Short mmCIF file of N, CA and C in Angstrom, two decimals:
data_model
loop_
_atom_site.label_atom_id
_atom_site.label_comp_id
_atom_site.label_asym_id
_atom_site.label_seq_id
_atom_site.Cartn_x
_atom_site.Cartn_y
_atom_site.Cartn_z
N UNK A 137 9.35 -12.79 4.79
CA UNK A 137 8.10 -12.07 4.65
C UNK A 137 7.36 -12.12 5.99
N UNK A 138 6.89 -11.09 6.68
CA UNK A 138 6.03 -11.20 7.82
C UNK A 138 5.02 -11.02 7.37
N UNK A 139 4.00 -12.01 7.56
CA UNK A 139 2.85 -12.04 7.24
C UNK A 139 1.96 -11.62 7.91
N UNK A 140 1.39 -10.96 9.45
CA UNK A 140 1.21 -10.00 10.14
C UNK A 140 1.36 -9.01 9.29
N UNK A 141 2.62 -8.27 9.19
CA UNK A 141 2.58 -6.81 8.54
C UNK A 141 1.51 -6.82 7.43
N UNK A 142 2.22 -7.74 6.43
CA UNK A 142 1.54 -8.03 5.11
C UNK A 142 0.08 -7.58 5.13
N UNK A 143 -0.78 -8.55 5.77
CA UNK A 143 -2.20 -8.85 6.21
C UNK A 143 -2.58 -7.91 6.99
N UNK A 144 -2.02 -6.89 7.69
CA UNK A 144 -2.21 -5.39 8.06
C UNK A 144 -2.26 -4.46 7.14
N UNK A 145 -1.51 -4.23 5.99
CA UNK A 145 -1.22 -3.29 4.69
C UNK A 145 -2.51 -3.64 3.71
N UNK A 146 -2.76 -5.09 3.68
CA UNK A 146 -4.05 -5.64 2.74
C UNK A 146 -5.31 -5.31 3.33
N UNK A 147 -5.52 -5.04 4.99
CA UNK A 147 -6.66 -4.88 5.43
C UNK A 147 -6.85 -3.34 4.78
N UNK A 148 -5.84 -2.51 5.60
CA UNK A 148 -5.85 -0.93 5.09
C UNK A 148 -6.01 -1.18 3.60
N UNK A 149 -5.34 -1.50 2.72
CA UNK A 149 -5.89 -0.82 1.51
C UNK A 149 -7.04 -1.70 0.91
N UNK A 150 -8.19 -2.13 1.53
CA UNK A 150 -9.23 -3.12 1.43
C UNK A 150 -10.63 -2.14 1.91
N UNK A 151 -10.34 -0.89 1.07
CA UNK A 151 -11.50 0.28 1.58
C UNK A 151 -11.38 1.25 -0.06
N UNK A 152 -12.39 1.57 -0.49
CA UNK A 152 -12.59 2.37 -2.29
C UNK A 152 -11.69 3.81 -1.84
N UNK A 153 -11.99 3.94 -0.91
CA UNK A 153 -11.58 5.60 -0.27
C UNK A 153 -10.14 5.22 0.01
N UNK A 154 -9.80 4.97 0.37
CA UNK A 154 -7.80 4.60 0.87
C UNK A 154 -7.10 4.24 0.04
N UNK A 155 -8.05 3.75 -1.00
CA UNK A 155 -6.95 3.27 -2.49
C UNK A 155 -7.12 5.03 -3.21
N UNK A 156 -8.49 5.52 -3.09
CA UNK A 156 -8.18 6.57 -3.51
C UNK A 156 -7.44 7.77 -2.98
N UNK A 157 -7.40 7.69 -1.86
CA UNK A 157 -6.34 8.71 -0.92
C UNK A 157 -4.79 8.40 -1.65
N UNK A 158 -4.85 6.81 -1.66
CA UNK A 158 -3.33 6.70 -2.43
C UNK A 158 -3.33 7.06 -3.38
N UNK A 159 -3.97 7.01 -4.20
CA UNK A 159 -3.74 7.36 -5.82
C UNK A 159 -4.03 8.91 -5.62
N UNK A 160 -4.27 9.97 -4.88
CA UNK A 160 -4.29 11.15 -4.92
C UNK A 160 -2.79 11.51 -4.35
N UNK A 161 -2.39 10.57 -3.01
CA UNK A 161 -0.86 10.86 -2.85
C UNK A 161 0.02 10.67 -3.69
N UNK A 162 -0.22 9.63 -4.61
CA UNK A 162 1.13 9.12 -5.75
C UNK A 162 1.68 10.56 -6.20
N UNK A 163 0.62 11.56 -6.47
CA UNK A 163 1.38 12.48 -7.32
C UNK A 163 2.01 14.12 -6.75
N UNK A 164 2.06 12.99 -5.28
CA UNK A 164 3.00 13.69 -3.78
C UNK A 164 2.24 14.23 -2.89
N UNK A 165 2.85 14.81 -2.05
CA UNK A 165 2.35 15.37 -0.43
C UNK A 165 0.88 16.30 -0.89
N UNK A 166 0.02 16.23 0.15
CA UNK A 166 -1.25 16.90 0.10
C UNK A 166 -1.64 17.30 1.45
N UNK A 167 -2.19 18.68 1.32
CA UNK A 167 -2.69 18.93 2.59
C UNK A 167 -4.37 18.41 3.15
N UNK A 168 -4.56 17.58 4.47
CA UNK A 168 -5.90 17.01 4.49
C UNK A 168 -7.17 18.07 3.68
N UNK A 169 -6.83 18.98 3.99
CA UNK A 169 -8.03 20.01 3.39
C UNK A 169 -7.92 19.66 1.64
N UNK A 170 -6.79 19.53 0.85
CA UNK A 170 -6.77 19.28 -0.22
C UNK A 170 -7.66 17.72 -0.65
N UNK A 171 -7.43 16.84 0.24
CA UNK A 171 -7.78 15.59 0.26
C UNK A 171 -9.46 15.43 0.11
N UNK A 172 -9.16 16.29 1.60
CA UNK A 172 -11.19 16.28 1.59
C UNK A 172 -11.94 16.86 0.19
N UNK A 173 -11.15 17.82 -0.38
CA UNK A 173 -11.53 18.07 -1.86
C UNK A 173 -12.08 17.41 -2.57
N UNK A 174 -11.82 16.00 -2.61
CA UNK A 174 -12.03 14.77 -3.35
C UNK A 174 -12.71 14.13 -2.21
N UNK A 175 -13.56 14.04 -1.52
CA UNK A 175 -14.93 12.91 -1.15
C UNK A 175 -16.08 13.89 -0.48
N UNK A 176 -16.85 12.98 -0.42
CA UNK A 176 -18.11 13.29 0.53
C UNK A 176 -18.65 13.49 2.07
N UNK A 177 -16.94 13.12 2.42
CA UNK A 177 -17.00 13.30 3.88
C UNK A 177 -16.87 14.13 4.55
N UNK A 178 -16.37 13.62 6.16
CA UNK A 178 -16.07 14.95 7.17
C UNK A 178 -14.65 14.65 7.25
N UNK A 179 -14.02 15.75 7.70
CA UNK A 179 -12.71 15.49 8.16
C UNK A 179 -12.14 14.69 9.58
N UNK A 180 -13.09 14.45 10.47
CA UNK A 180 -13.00 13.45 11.62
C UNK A 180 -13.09 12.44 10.32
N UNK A 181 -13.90 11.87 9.33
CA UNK A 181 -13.29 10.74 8.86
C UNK A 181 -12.47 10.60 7.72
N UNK A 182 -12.09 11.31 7.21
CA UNK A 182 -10.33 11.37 6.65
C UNK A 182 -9.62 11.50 7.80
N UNK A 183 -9.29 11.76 9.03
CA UNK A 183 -8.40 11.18 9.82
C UNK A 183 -8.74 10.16 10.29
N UNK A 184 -9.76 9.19 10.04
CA UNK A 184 -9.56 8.07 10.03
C UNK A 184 -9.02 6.85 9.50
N UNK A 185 -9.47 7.79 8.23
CA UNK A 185 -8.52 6.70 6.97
C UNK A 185 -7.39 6.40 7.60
N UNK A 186 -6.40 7.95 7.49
CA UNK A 186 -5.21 8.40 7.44
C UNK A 186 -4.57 7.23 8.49
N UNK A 187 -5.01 7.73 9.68
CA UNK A 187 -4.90 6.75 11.31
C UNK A 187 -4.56 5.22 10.86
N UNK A 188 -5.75 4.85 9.65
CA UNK A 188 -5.39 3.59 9.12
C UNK A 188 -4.42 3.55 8.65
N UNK A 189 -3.99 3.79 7.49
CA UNK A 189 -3.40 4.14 6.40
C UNK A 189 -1.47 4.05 7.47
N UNK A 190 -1.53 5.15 7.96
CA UNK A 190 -0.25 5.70 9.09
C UNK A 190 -0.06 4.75 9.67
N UNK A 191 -1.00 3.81 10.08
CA UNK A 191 -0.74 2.45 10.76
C UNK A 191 -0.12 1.70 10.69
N UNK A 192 -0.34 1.13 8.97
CA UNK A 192 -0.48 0.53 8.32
C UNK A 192 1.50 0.79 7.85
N UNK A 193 1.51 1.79 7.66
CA UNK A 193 2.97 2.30 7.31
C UNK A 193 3.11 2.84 5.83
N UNK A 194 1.87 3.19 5.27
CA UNK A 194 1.68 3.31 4.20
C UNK A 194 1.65 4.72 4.03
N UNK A 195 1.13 5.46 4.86
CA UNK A 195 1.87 7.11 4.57
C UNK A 195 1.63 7.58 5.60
N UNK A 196 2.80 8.97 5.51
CA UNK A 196 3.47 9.48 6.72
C UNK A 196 2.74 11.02 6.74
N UNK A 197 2.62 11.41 7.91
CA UNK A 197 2.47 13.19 8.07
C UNK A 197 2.96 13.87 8.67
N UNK A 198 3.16 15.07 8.20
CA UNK A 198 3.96 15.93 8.75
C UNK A 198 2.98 17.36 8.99
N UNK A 199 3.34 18.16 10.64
CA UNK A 199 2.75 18.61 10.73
C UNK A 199 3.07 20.20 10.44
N UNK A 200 2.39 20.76 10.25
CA UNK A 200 2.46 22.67 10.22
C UNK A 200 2.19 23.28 11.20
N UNK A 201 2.01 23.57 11.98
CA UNK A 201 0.88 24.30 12.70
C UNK A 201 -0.37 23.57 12.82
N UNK A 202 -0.89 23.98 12.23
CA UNK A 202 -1.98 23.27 12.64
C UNK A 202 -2.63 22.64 11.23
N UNK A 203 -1.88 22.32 9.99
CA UNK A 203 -2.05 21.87 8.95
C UNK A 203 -1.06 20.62 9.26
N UNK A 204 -1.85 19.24 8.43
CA UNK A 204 -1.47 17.77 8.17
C UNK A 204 -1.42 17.98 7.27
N UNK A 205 0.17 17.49 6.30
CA UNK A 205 0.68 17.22 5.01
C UNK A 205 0.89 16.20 5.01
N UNK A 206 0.15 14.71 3.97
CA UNK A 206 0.27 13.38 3.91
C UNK A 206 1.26 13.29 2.58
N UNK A 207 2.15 12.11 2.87
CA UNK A 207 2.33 11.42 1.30
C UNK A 207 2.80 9.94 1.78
N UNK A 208 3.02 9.54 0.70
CA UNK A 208 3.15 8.19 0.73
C UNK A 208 4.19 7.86 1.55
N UNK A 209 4.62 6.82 2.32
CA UNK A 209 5.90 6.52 3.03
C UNK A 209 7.07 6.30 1.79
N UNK A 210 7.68 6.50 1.64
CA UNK A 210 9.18 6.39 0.68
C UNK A 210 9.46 4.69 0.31
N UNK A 211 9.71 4.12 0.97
CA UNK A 211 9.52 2.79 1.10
C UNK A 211 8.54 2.10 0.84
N UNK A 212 7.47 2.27 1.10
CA UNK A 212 6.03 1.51 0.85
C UNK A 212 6.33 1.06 0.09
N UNK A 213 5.85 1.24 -1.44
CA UNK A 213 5.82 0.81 -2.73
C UNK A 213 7.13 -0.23 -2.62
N UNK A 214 8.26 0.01 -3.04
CA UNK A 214 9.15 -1.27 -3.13
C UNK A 214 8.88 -2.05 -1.80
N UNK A 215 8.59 -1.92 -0.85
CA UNK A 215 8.17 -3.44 -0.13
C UNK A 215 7.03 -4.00 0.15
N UNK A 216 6.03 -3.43 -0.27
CA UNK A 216 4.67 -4.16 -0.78
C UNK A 216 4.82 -4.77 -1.84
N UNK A 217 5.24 -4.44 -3.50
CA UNK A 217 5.48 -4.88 -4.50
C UNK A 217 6.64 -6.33 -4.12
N UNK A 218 7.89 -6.27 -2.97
CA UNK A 218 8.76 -6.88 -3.01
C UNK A 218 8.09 -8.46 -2.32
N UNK A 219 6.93 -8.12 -1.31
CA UNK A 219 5.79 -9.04 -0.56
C UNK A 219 4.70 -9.73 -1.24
N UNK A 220 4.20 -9.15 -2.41
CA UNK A 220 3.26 -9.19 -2.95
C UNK A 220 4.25 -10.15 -3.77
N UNK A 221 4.94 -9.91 -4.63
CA UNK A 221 6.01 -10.54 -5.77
C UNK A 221 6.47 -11.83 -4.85
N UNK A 222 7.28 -12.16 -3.76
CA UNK A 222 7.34 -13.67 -2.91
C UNK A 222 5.99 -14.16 -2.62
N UNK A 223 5.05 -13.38 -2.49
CA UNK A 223 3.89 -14.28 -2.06
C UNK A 223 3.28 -15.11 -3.14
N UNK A 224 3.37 -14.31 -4.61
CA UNK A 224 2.69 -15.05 -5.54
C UNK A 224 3.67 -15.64 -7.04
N UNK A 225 4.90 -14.63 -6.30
CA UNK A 225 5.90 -15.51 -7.99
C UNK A 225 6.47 -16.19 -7.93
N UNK A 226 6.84 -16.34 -6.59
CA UNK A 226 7.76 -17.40 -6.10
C UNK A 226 7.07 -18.78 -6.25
N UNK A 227 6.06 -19.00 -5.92
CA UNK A 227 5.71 -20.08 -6.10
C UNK A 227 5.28 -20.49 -7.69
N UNK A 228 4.69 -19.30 -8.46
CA UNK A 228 4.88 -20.11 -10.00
C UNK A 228 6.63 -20.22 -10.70
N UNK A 229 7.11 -19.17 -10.03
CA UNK A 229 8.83 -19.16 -10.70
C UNK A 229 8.98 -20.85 -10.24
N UNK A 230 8.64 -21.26 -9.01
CA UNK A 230 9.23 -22.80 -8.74
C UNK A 230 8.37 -23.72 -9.21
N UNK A 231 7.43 -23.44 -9.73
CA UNK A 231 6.47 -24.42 -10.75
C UNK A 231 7.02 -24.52 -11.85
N UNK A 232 7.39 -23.47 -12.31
CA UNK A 232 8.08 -22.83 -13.76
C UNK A 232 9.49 -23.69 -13.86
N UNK A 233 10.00 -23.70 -12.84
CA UNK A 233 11.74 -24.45 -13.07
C UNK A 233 11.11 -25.77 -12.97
N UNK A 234 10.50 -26.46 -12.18
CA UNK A 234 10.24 -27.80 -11.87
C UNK A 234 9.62 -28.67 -13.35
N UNK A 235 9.23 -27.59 -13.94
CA UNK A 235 8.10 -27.67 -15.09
C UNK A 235 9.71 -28.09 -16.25
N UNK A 236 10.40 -26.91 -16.15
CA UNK A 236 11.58 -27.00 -17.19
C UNK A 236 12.59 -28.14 -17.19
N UNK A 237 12.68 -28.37 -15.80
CA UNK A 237 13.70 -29.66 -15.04
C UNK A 237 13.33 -30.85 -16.08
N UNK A 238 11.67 -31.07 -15.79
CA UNK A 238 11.06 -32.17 -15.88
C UNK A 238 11.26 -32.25 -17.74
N UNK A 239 10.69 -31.32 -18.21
CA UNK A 239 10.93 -31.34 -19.81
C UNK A 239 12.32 -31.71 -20.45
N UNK A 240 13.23 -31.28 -19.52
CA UNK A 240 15.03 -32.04 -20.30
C UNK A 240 14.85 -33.18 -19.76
N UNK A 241 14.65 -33.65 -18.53
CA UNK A 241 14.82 -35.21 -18.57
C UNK A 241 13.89 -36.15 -19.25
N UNK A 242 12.88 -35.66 -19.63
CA UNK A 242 12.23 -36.69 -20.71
C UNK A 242 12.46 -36.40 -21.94
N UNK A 243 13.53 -35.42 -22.39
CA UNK A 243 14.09 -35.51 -23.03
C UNK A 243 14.79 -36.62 -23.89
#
């Protein structure tokens, strides 16, 4: 687990607006103009998110002309979930066996 990356992906999605940019990408590619649809802002700051977000490795764009199409990176999801899952199960899964060990021998 690199914990750098990790703690880079947690900063980015540690904003109400970037969790919601994601949850507007989950249900695939969007054009920024579609995006801005959904907030109160300017578009200098949805490419800021994004800048974050792209940083971050959390979604990718592709360009048109002069249109930005975002979606999620392909990968993201299974290796955040795969980081997130060693950071916090691993250590109860080994509480959990140590816990079971201990119960047969006082058996």
């Amino acid at each position: 687990m690199d914990y750098e990356e990790l703690a880079g992906v947690l900063k980015a999605l540690a904003d109400p607006n970037r969790l919601k940019i994601i949850d507007l990408l989950s249900g695939g590619s969007l054009c920024a103009c579609h995006l801005l649809d959904h907030f109160a802002f300017t578009q200098p700051t949805l490419s800021h998110h994004m800048k974050v977000l792209a940083k971050a490795g959390i979604v990718e764009v592709t360009k048109e002309g002069t249109w930005h199409h975002y979606q999620l990176t392909e990968s993201f999801v299974t290796e955040f979930m795969e980081s997130i899952g060693q950071l916090f199960l691993a250590p109860a899964q080994a509480s959990s066996k140590k816990t079971s060990e201990t119960d047969e021998r006082n058996r």
